[in-house]
Amino acid sequence: MAKIGSEIKKETDFQKNERNFLELLKTLRSKSDSVRLGGGKEAVEKHRRRGKMFVRERIERLIDPGSRFLEIGLFAAYGMYQESGGAPSSGTVFGIGRVHGRPVVIVANDATVKAGAWFPITCKKNLRAQEIAIENRLPVIYLVDSAGVFLPLQSEIFPDKEHFGRIFRNNAVMSSLGITQIAAIMGPCVAGGAYLPIMSDEAMIVDKTGSVFLAGSHLVKAAIGEDIDNEALGGATVHCEISGVTDHKMKNDEECLEKIRSIVGKLGKQQTFGFNRSESKPPKFSPKEIYGIVPIDRTKPFDMYQVLARMVDNSEMDEYKAEFGKTLITAYARVDGWAVGIVANQRSVVRTRKGEMQVGGVIYSDSADKAARFIMNCNQKMIPLVFLQDVTGFMVGSRAEQGGIIKDGAKMVNAVANSVVPKFTFIVGNSYGAGNYAMCGKAYDPRLIFAWPTAQIAVMGGKQASETLLGIKLQAMEKGGKHISKEQQERLLSEIQARYESELDPIFGAARLWVDGILDPVDTREAISSGIEMASHNNEISRFNPGVIQT
């Protein structure tokens, strides 16, 4: 394998990039800390006074001591539903943790956020959790504490295919696939939401705080005139001793979580798919140097090889077609010992063997052809794929069109769509237009997809989009007989740019679950390693393609 990368001169540009990147991370961490408080300190304390653990304390108690919880969807609903008071993390915490050394999917309601009510994005987040469980054959643990659907938005969550009912359908499908589902009723569990824990394979309920029923006491009174409280209607005693709806009666949260750990610890050993792994070796260069390599200014070039040298084992890789299609890097490497195939955009301006200059971040016919062949090779060799996106799209213009860019681009998209090995995507910088698709955007079923703080996701860049939108608006206004002065045009452009730029922020995409989260570049190696280990628990090659079992 060839060595890549070199020592970096930490001079003016590096220092400026590093300062800017660290400032982005500081802002990101501040927002993350705020979201992790759920409904706020007062709501958390009120929750504890009821004898309950806060949702994040429950997860910490559930997973193996000292292990890391890979959270997905932390920023879900960020900046959304403001007219309803907001919904931090969509009122649900979800991710992958370890219980007795086994990777499991954990989905837990945060009752400090609107009593754990389900918003439309909450449903999408839960479906993503089930998708990950199905693709990777991972057990699922539901920690239920929810008042049910957020009624003012019921029309956006109830009847459609990707709405609430799909979750119960997936409960049934997962059981048929042998995917263990364990549910703990640790608070209210009402109406349609009552089916989720009861359609799980094993259900427990916490005495005095957990309850499950199709209609609460107020609705029962209104519907049939019966006067009864929630505990007598659907508490732990009722369902463990009379109805038999639940399987275990727990005296408190701590005992309940210990019971789940005990059950998971007795699950049969799974056969895993044998992705190639050797001894892990750290990169030769510090991953923290990525902060100084990647510029915040996305018009400036940087060398992706230097980034890769701080991610791959021993800063070594075997490059495929190194002298061809240079705006895309395709290479075999190892990350934490796992063999991977890397497809990465190269933002630097490069010169072809014919002496032509190619703009970095753009996919040309030759690079698309190279990537398609490499992806097929990785599928043949059963090597997981890692995509590092920094792409402005495919090359345009008469020369590109005459050269068959549509044909070659379609070939690459086809290869990505039909790839059956696990895919993992990291958006480093730009992610525009069809480039997002070709580099395995969310629509192409990556097992995990994360953005760096420097990411932008959109149909096109802010400048081009703003000028296009301005042109359309001016044309419409002039047709209506309005004369627009130069000053008015500049003001309109400024307004359009401000709105468009806000939608380019990676948190905007994370809020809508276009990505699973926003990642510190230093944590990328661990995310790749955890993802491949997770994927190895599905040992059926024919089932690697998630299209087989639609969620």
Coordinates of C-alpha atoms in Angstrom, one line a residue:
M1 CA 0.0 0.0 0.0
A2 CA 1.2 3.5 -0.8
K3 CA 1.8 6.2 1.8
I4 CA -0.3 9.3 1.4
G5 CA -0.2 12.8 3.0
S6 CA 2.6 14.8 4.4
E7 CA 3.4 17.1 7.3
I8 CA 1.5 20.3 7.1
K9 CA 3.1 23.7 7.5
K10 CA 0.9 25.3 10.1
E11 CA 1.1 28.8 8.8
T12 CA -1.4 31.5 8.0
D13 CA -4.0 29.6 5.9
F14 CA -3.8 26.5 8.2
Q15 CA -4.2 28.6 11.3
K16 CA -7.1 30.6 9.8
N17 CA -8.9 27.4 8.7
E18 CA -8.3 25.9 12.2
R19 CA -9.7 28.9 14.0
N20 CA -12.8 29.0 11.8
F21 CA -13.4 25.3 12.1
L22 CA -13.0 25.3 15.9
E23 CA -15.5 28.2 16.1
L24 CA -18.0 26.1 14.1
L25 CA -17.5 23.2 16.5
K26 CA -17.9 25.5 19.5
T27 CA -21.3 26.8 18.1
L28 CA -22.4 23.2 17.2
R29 CA -21.6 21.9 20.7
S30 CA -23.4 24.8 22.3
K31 CA -26.5 24.0 20.3
S32 CA -26.1 20.3 21.0
D33 CA -25.9 20.9 24.8
S34 CA -29.2 22.9 24.6
V35 CA -31.0 20.2 22.6
R36 CA -29.8 17.5 25.0
L37 CA -31.7 19.3 27.8
G38 CA -34.9 18.3 26.2
G39 CA -37.7 20.4 27.6
G40 CA -35.3 22.3 29.9
K41 CA -33.8 22.0 33.4
E42 CA -37.1 22.7 35.1
A43 CA -39.0 20.1 33.1
V44 CA -36.2 17.6 33.8
E45 CA -36.4 18.2 37.5
K46 CA -40.2 17.9 37.5
H47 CA -39.8 14.6 35.6
R48 CA -37.4 13.3 38.3
R49 CA -39.8 14.4 41.1
R50 CA -42.3 11.9 39.7
G51 CA -39.8 9.1 40.3
K52 CA -38.6 8.9 36.7
M53 CA -35.1 9.0 35.3
F54 CA -34.5 11.6 32.5
V55 CA -34.4 9.9 29.1
R56 CA -30.6 10.3 28.6
E57 CA -30.0 8.9 32.1
R58 CA -32.1 5.9 31.1
I59 CA -29.9 5.3 28.1
E60 CA -26.7 5.8 30.0
R61 CA -27.9 3.2 32.6
L62 CA -28.9 0.8 29.9
I63 CA -25.7 0.6 27.8
D64 CA -22.5 -1.0 28.8
P65 CA -20.5 1.2 31.3
G66 CA -17.8 3.3 29.5
S67 CA -19.3 2.5 26.0
R68 CA -20.3 5.2 23.6
F69 CA -23.8 5.8 22.3
L70 CA -23.8 6.8 18.6
E71 CA -26.8 9.2 18.6
I72 CA -28.7 9.6 15.4
G73 CA -31.1 12.5 14.7
L74 CA -30.0 14.8 17.6
F75 CA -31.0 17.9 15.7
A76 CA -34.3 16.4 14.4
A77 CA -36.9 19.2 14.4
Y78 CA -34.4 21.9 15.2
G79 CA -36.0 25.2 14.4
M80 CA -39.3 23.5 13.5
Y81 CA -42.7 23.6 15.1
Q82 CA -41.9 27.0 16.7
E83 CA -45.6 27.9 16.7
S84 CA -46.1 25.0 19.1
G85 CA -43.2 25.8 21.3
G86 CA -40.6 23.7 19.5
A87 CA -39.7 20.0 19.9
P88 CA -36.0 19.5 20.8
S89 CA -34.7 16.4 19.1
S90 CA -38.3 15.7 18.1
G91 CA -39.1 14.5 21.6
T92 CA -37.2 11.2 21.0
V93 CA -33.7 10.1 21.6
F94 CA -32.4 7.4 19.2
G95 CA -29.1 5.7 18.4
I96 CA -26.9 2.6 18.5
G97 CA -25.4 1.5 21.8
R98 CA -23.9 -1.7 23.3
V99 CA -25.6 -3.9 25.8
H100 CA -23.5 -6.9 26.9
G101 CA -21.2 -6.1 24.0
R102 CA -23.9 -6.5 21.4
P103 CA -24.9 -3.5 19.2
V104 CA -28.6 -2.6 19.7
V105 CA -30.9 0.2 18.4
I106 CA -32.3 2.2 21.2
V107 CA -35.4 4.4 20.8
A108 CA -36.5 6.4 23.8
N109 CA -39.3 9.0 24.2
D110 CA -38.4 12.3 26.0
A111 CA -41.4 13.0 28.2
T112 CA -40.0 16.5 29.1
V113 CA -40.8 17.6 25.5
K114 CA -44.6 17.9 25.1
A115 CA -45.1 14.8 27.3
G116 CA -43.2 12.8 24.7
A117 CA -45.8 13.6 22.0
W118 CA -45.2 12.5 18.4
F119 CA -44.6 15.2 15.8
P120 CA -44.4 14.3 12.1
I121 CA -40.6 14.4 12.2
T122 CA -40.7 12.1 15.3
C123 CA -42.4 9.5 13.1
K124 CA -39.8 9.9 10.4
K125 CA -37.1 9.5 13.1
N126 CA -38.6 6.3 14.4
L127 CA -38.9 4.9 10.9
R128 CA -35.2 5.6 10.4
A129 CA -34.5 3.6 13.6
Q130 CA -36.5 0.7 12.3
E131 CA -34.8 0.9 8.9
I132 CA -31.3 0.6 10.6
A133 CA -32.5 -2.3 12.7
I134 CA -33.9 -4.1 9.6
E135 CA -30.8 -3.4 7.4
N136 CA -28.4 -4.6 10.0
R137 CA -30.5 -7.2 11.9
L138 CA -30.0 -5.4 15.2
P139 CA -32.2 -5.9 18.3
V140 CA -34.4 -2.9 19.1
I141 CA -35.1 -1.5 22.6
Y142 CA -38.0 0.9 23.0
L143 CA -38.2 3.0 26.2
V144 CA -41.8 4.2 25.9
D145 CA -43.0 7.4 27.7
S146 CA -45.3 9.2 25.4
A147 CA -48.7 10.9 25.4
G148 CA -49.2 9.9 21.8
V149 CA -49.7 11.9 18.6
F150 CA -49.4 15.7 18.8
L151 CA -53.1 16.3 17.8
P152 CA -52.8 19.7 16.2
L153 CA -50.6 18.0 13.5
Q154 CA -52.5 14.7 13.3
S155 CA -53.2 15.0 9.6
E156 CA -49.4 15.0 8.9
I157 CA -48.7 11.8 10.9
F158 CA -51.7 9.5 10.9
P159 CA -52.9 8.0 7.6
D160 CA -50.2 7.9 4.9
K161 CA -47.7 5.1 4.1
E162 CA -44.8 6.7 5.8
H163 CA -46.9 7.8 8.8
F164 CA -47.5 6.3 12.3
G165 CA -49.1 3.1 11.1
R166 CA -45.9 2.1 9.3
I167 CA -44.2 1.7 12.6
F168 CA -46.6 -1.0 13.7
R169 CA -46.3 -2.7 10.4
N170 CA -42.5 -2.7 10.8
N171 CA -42.9 -4.2 14.3
A172 CA -44.6 -7.2 12.7
V173 CA -42.1 -7.5 9.9
M174 CA -39.1 -7.3 12.2
S175 CA -40.6 -10.1 14.4
S176 CA -41.0 -12.3 11.3
L177 CA -37.3 -11.6 10.5
G178 CA -36.2 -12.8 13.9
I179 CA -35.2 -9.3 15.0
T180 CA -35.7 -9.1 18.8
Q181 CA -37.8 -6.1 20.0
I182 CA -38.0 -5.3 23.7
A183 CA -40.3 -2.6 25.0
A184 CA -40.3 -0.9 28.4
I185 CA -43.4 1.1 29.3
M186 CA -41.9 3.8 31.6
G187 CA -44.7 6.3 31.4
P188 CA -48.0 6.9 29.5
C189 CA -48.6 4.8 26.4
V190 CA -51.8 5.9 24.8
A191 CA -54.2 5.0 21.9
G192 CA -52.4 3.9 18.7
G193 CA -49.1 4.3 20.4
A194 CA -50.1 1.4 22.7
Y195 CA -49.5 -1.0 19.9
L196 CA -45.8 -0.3 19.6
P197 CA -44.7 -1.9 22.9
I198 CA -47.3 -4.6 22.7
M199 CA -46.3 -5.6 19.2
S200 CA -42.8 -6.0 20.5
D201 CA -41.6 -9.5 21.5
E202 CA -41.3 -8.8 25.2
A203 CA -42.8 -5.9 27.2
M204 CA -42.3 -4.7 30.7
I205 CA -44.0 -1.9 32.6
V206 CA -42.9 0.2 35.6
D207 CA -45.4 0.2 38.5
K208 CA -47.2 3.4 39.3
T209 CA -45.5 5.4 36.4
G210 CA -46.2 3.2 33.4
S211 CA -49.6 2.9 31.9
V212 CA -51.0 1.6 28.6
F213 CA -54.5 1.8 27.2
L214 CA -56.4 2.6 24.0
A215 CA -58.3 5.4 25.7
G216 CA -57.4 7.4 28.8
S217 CA -59.7 8.0 31.7
H218 CA -61.0 11.3 30.4
L219 CA -61.9 9.8 27.0
V220 CA -63.5 6.8 28.7
K221 CA -65.6 9.1 30.8
A222 CA -66.7 11.0 27.7
A223 CA -67.3 7.9 25.5
I224 CA -69.1 5.5 27.9
G225 CA -69.6 7.4 31.1
E226 CA -67.3 5.1 33.2
D227 CA -65.5 7.0 36.0
I228 CA -62.0 5.5 36.5
D229 CA -58.4 6.7 37.0
N230 CA -55.5 5.8 34.6
E231 CA -53.8 3.4 37.1
A232 CA -56.9 1.3 37.5
L233 CA -57.6 1.5 33.8
G234 CA -54.2 0.4 32.5
G235 CA -51.5 0.4 35.1
A236 CA -48.9 -2.3 35.8
T237 CA -51.1 -4.3 38.2
V238 CA -53.9 -4.5 35.6
H239 CA -51.7 -5.6 32.7
C240 CA -49.3 -8.0 34.6
E241 CA -51.9 -9.6 36.8
I242 CA -55.3 -9.3 35.0
S243 CA -55.1 -8.7 31.3
G244 CA -51.7 -10.3 30.6
V245 CA -50.9 -7.6 28.2
T246 CA -47.4 -7.0 29.6
D247 CA -44.8 -9.6 30.6
H248 CA -42.9 -8.1 33.5
K249 CA -43.8 -5.7 36.4
M250 CA -40.9 -3.5 37.4
K251 CA -40.8 -1.4 40.6
N252 CA -38.8 1.5 39.2
D253 CA -36.8 2.6 36.2
E254 CA -33.5 1.2 37.5
E255 CA -34.9 -2.3 37.9
C256 CA -36.6 -2.1 34.5
L257 CA -33.4 -1.2 32.7
E258 CA -31.5 -4.0 34.5
K259 CA -34.1 -6.4 33.4
I260 CA -33.6 -5.4 29.7
R261 CA -29.9 -5.8 30.1
S262 CA -30.5 -9.3 31.5
I263 CA -32.7 -10.3 28.6
V264 CA -30.3 -9.0 26.0
G265 CA -27.4 -10.7 27.7
K266 CA -29.1 -14.1 27.1
L267 CA -29.9 -13.6 23.3
G268 CA -28.4 -16.2 21.1
K269 CA -25.1 -15.4 19.3
Q270 CA -25.6 -14.1 15.8
Q271 CA -23.6 -15.2 12.8
T272 CA -21.9 -12.2 11.3
F273 CA -20.7 -11.5 7.8
G274 CA -17.0 -11.7 7.5
F275 CA -15.9 -8.3 6.3
N276 CA -12.1 -8.2 6.2
R277 CA -10.5 -6.8 9.3
S278 CA -7.0 -6.7 10.5
E279 CA -5.2 -5.0 13.4
S280 CA -6.2 -1.4 13.7
K281 CA -3.5 1.2 13.2
P282 CA -3.9 4.9 13.8
P283 CA -3.1 7.4 11.0
K284 CA 0.4 8.7 10.8
F285 CA -0.9 12.2 11.2
S286 CA -3.3 13.7 13.8
P287 CA -7.0 13.7 12.7
K288 CA -7.3 17.1 14.5
E289 CA -5.2 18.6 11.6
I290 CA -8.2 18.2 9.4
Y291 CA -9.5 21.4 11.1
G292 CA -6.7 23.4 9.5
I293 CA -6.8 21.6 6.1
V294 CA -10.5 22.1 5.2
P295 CA -11.3 25.8 4.5
I296 CA -14.6 27.3 5.6
D297 CA -14.6 29.2 2.3
R298 CA -15.9 26.6 -0.1
T299 CA -14.5 28.4 -3.2
K300 CA -11.0 27.6 -2.0
P301 CA -9.3 24.4 -3.0
F302 CA -7.8 21.8 -0.6
D303 CA -6.2 18.5 -1.0
M304 CA -8.5 15.5 -0.1
Y305 CA -5.4 13.3 0.1
Q306 CA -4.3 15.2 3.1
V307 CA -7.7 14.6 4.7
L308 CA -7.6 10.9 4.0
A309 CA -4.1 10.7 5.4
R310 CA -5.6 11.7 8.7
M311 CA -8.5 9.1 8.5
V312 CA -7.1 5.8 7.2
D313 CA -5.0 3.3 9.0
N314 CA -1.2 4.1 8.9
S315 CA -2.0 6.8 6.3
E316 CA -1.8 4.1 3.5
M317 CA -4.1 3.2 0.6
D318 CA -4.1 1.4 -2.7
E319 CA -5.4 3.9 -5.3
Y320 CA -7.5 2.7 -8.2
K321 CA -6.8 4.4 -11.6
A322 CA -4.8 7.1 -9.8
E323 CA -3.9 9.0 -13.1
F324 CA -7.4 8.9 -14.5
G325 CA -10.5 10.9 -13.6
K326 CA -8.6 12.9 -11.0
T327 CA -11.5 14.9 -9.6
L328 CA -12.6 11.7 -7.9
I329 CA -10.3 9.6 -5.6
T330 CA -11.1 5.9 -5.6
A331 CA -8.9 3.7 -3.3
Y332 CA -8.8 0.7 -1.1
A333 CA -7.8 1.4 2.5
R334 CA -8.4 0.3 6.1
V335 CA -10.2 2.2 8.8
D336 CA -9.8 0.9 12.3
G337 CA -8.6 -2.4 10.7
W338 CA -11.7 -2.7 8.4
A339 CA -11.1 -2.9 4.7
V340 CA -13.0 -0.2 2.9
G341 CA -13.4 1.2 -0.6
I342 CA -13.2 5.0 -0.6
V343 CA -14.8 7.3 -3.1
A344 CA -13.9 11.0 -2.4
N345 CA -14.3 14.2 -4.3
Q346 CA -11.1 16.2 -4.9
R347 CA -11.7 19.9 -4.7
S348 CA -8.2 20.9 -5.9
V349 CA -7.9 22.0 -9.6
V350 CA -6.2 19.1 -11.4
R351 CA -4.5 18.5 -14.7
T352 CA -5.3 15.5 -16.8
R353 CA -2.7 13.5 -18.8
K354 CA -3.8 15.3 -21.9
G355 CA -2.8 18.6 -20.2
E356 CA -6.4 19.7 -19.6
M357 CA -7.3 21.6 -16.4
Q358 CA -10.3 20.2 -14.5
V359 CA -12.1 22.1 -11.8
G360 CA -12.1 20.4 -8.4
G361 CA -15.4 19.2 -6.9
V362 CA -16.9 18.6 -10.3
I363 CA -17.6 15.1 -11.6
Y364 CA -16.4 14.7 -15.2
S365 CA -17.1 11.8 -17.6
D366 CA -13.8 10.1 -16.8
S367 CA -14.2 10.4 -13.1
A368 CA -17.8 9.1 -13.2
D369 CA -16.7 6.1 -15.3
K370 CA -13.9 5.4 -12.9
A371 CA -16.1 5.5 -9.9
A372 CA -18.7 3.2 -11.4
R373 CA -16.1 0.6 -12.2
F374 CA -14.6 0.9 -8.7
I375 CA -18.0 0.5 -7.0
M376 CA -18.6 -2.6 -9.0
N377 CA -15.2 -4.0 -7.9
C378 CA -16.0 -3.3 -4.3
N379 CA -19.3 -5.2 -4.6
Q380 CA -17.5 -8.1 -6.2
K381 CA -14.9 -8.2 -3.4
M382 CA -17.5 -7.6 -0.7
I383 CA -15.7 -4.4 0.6
P384 CA -17.9 -1.8 2.3
L385 CA -17.9 1.7 0.6
V386 CA -17.1 5.0 2.2
F387 CA -18.2 8.2 0.3
L388 CA -16.7 11.6 1.2
Q389 CA -18.8 14.2 -0.5
D390 CA -17.5 17.6 -1.6
V391 CA -19.2 17.9 -4.9
T392 CA -20.8 20.8 -6.9
G393 CA -22.3 18.4 -9.5
F394 CA -21.6 17.0 -12.9
M395 CA -19.7 19.0 -15.5
V396 CA -21.9 21.0 -17.8
G397 CA -21.4 22.7 -21.2
S398 CA -21.3 21.6 -24.9
R399 CA -18.0 19.8 -24.6
A400 CA -19.3 17.7 -21.6
E401 CA -22.6 17.0 -23.3
Q402 CA -20.9 15.9 -26.5
G403 CA -18.6 13.7 -24.4
G404 CA -21.6 11.8 -22.9
I405 CA -21.6 13.2 -19.4
I406 CA -25.3 12.2 -19.0
K407 CA -24.5 8.6 -20.0
D408 CA -21.4 8.4 -17.7
G409 CA -23.2 10.1 -14.8
A410 CA -26.1 7.6 -15.2
K411 CA -23.6 4.8 -15.1
M412 CA -22.2 6.0 -11.8
V413 CA -25.7 6.6 -10.3
N414 CA -26.7 3.1 -11.4
A415 CA -23.7 1.6 -9.7
V416 CA -24.4 3.4 -6.5
A417 CA -28.1 2.5 -6.6
N418 CA -27.5 -1.2 -7.2
S419 CA -24.5 -1.6 -4.8
V420 CA -25.3 -4.3 -2.3
V421 CA -22.4 -3.8 0.1
P422 CA -22.9 -1.4 3.1
K423 CA -22.4 2.2 2.2
F424 CA -21.4 5.1 4.5
T425 CA -21.5 8.7 3.5
F426 CA -19.9 11.8 5.0
I427 CA -20.6 15.2 3.6
V428 CA -17.4 17.2 4.0
G429 CA -18.3 20.3 2.1
N430 CA -20.6 20.9 -0.9
S431 CA -23.3 18.4 -1.7
Y432 CA -25.1 19.9 -4.7
G433 CA -27.6 18.6 -7.3
A434 CA -27.1 15.2 -8.9
G435 CA -23.6 15.1 -7.3
N436 CA -25.4 14.4 -4.0
Y437 CA -27.1 11.4 -5.7
A438 CA -24.0 10.0 -7.4
M439 CA -22.0 10.3 -4.2
C440 CA -24.6 8.2 -2.2
G441 CA -26.9 10.8 -0.7
K442 CA -29.7 9.9 1.6
A443 CA -31.9 8.6 -1.3
Y444 CA -29.3 5.9 -2.0
D445 CA -29.6 4.0 1.3
P446 CA -26.3 4.6 3.1
R447 CA -26.2 2.7 6.3
L448 CA -25.2 5.9 8.0
I449 CA -24.9 9.4 6.6
F450 CA -23.3 12.3 8.5
A451 CA -22.4 15.8 7.7
W452 CA -19.3 17.8 8.9
P453 CA -20.0 21.3 10.2
T454 CA -18.6 22.6 6.9
A455 CA -21.3 20.8 4.8
Q456 CA -23.9 22.4 2.6
I457 CA -26.8 20.4 0.9
A458 CA -28.8 21.9 -1.9
V459 CA -29.8 21.7 -5.5
M460 CA -27.1 24.2 -6.3
G461 CA -24.7 26.7 -4.6
G462 CA -26.1 29.8 -2.8
K463 CA -24.7 32.3 -5.4
Q464 CA -26.1 30.5 -8.4
A465 CA -29.4 29.7 -6.8
S466 CA -30.0 33.3 -5.5
E467 CA -29.2 34.8 -8.9
T468 CA -31.5 32.4 -10.7
L469 CA -34.3 33.0 -8.2
L470 CA -33.8 36.8 -8.5
G471 CA -34.0 36.5 -12.3
I472 CA -37.3 34.6 -12.1
K473 CA -38.8 37.1 -9.6
L474 CA -37.7 40.2 -11.7
Q475 CA -39.2 38.7 -14.8
A476 CA -42.5 38.1 -13.1
M477 CA -42.5 41.6 -11.6
E478 CA -41.7 43.3 -14.9
K479 CA -44.4 41.4 -16.6
G480 CA -46.8 42.9 -14.1
G481 CA -45.6 46.4 -15.2
K482 CA -43.3 47.1 -12.3
H483 CA -40.0 48.9 -12.9
I484 CA -37.3 47.6 -10.5
S485 CA -34.3 49.9 -9.7
K486 CA -30.8 48.6 -9.3
E487 CA -31.0 49.3 -5.5
Q488 CA -34.2 47.3 -5.3
Q489 CA -32.6 44.5 -7.2
E490 CA -29.7 44.4 -4.8
R491 CA -32.1 44.4 -1.8
L492 CA -34.1 41.6 -3.3
L493 CA -30.9 39.6 -4.0
S494 CA -29.8 40.1 -0.4
E495 CA -33.1 38.8 1.0
I496 CA -33.1 35.8 -1.3
Q497 CA -29.5 35.0 -0.4
A498 CA -30.2 35.2 3.3
R499 CA -33.1 32.8 3.1
Y500 CA -31.3 30.4 0.8
E501 CA -28.1 30.4 2.9
S502 CA -30.1 29.5 6.0
E503 CA -31.3 26.4 4.2
L504 CA -27.8 25.5 3.3
D505 CA -26.8 25.2 7.0
P506 CA -26.1 21.5 7.9
I507 CA -28.4 21.9 10.9
F508 CA -31.3 22.7 8.5
G509 CA -30.7 19.3 6.8
A510 CA -30.1 17.5 10.1
A511 CA -33.4 18.9 11.5
R512 CA -35.2 17.2 8.6
L513 CA -33.2 14.0 8.8
W514 CA -31.5 14.4 5.4
V515 CA -28.5 13.3 7.4
D516 CA -28.2 11.3 10.6
G517 CA -26.3 14.0 12.4
I518 CA -23.4 16.5 12.3
L519 CA -20.1 15.0 13.1
D520 CA -16.8 16.3 14.4
P521 CA -14.3 15.1 11.7
V522 CA -12.2 13.5 14.4
D523 CA -15.0 11.1 15.1
T524 CA -15.3 9.9 11.5
R525 CA -13.1 6.9 11.9
E526 CA -15.1 5.7 14.9
A527 CA -18.4 6.2 13.0
I528 CA -17.1 4.2 10.0
S529 CA -15.9 1.4 12.3
S530 CA -19.1 1.2 14.3
G531 CA -21.1 1.3 11.1
I532 CA -19.3 -1.7 9.5
E533 CA -19.4 -3.7 12.7
M534 CA -23.2 -2.9 12.9
A535 CA -23.6 -4.0 9.2
S536 CA -21.7 -7.2 9.7
H537 CA -24.6 -8.5 11.9
N538 CA -26.6 -9.0 8.7
N539 CA -25.0 -12.1 7.3
E540 CA -27.4 -12.6 4.4
I541 CA -25.7 -11.1 1.3
S542 CA -29.0 -11.0 -0.6
R543 CA -30.5 -8.8 2.1
F544 CA -27.7 -6.2 2.1
N545 CA -29.8 -4.2 -0.3
P546 CA -32.4 -2.5 1.9
G547 CA -34.8 -2.4 -1.0
V548 CA -35.6 -6.1 -0.3
I549 CA -37.4 -5.1 2.9
Q550 CA -38.9 -1.7 2.5
T551 CA -39.4 0.3 5.7

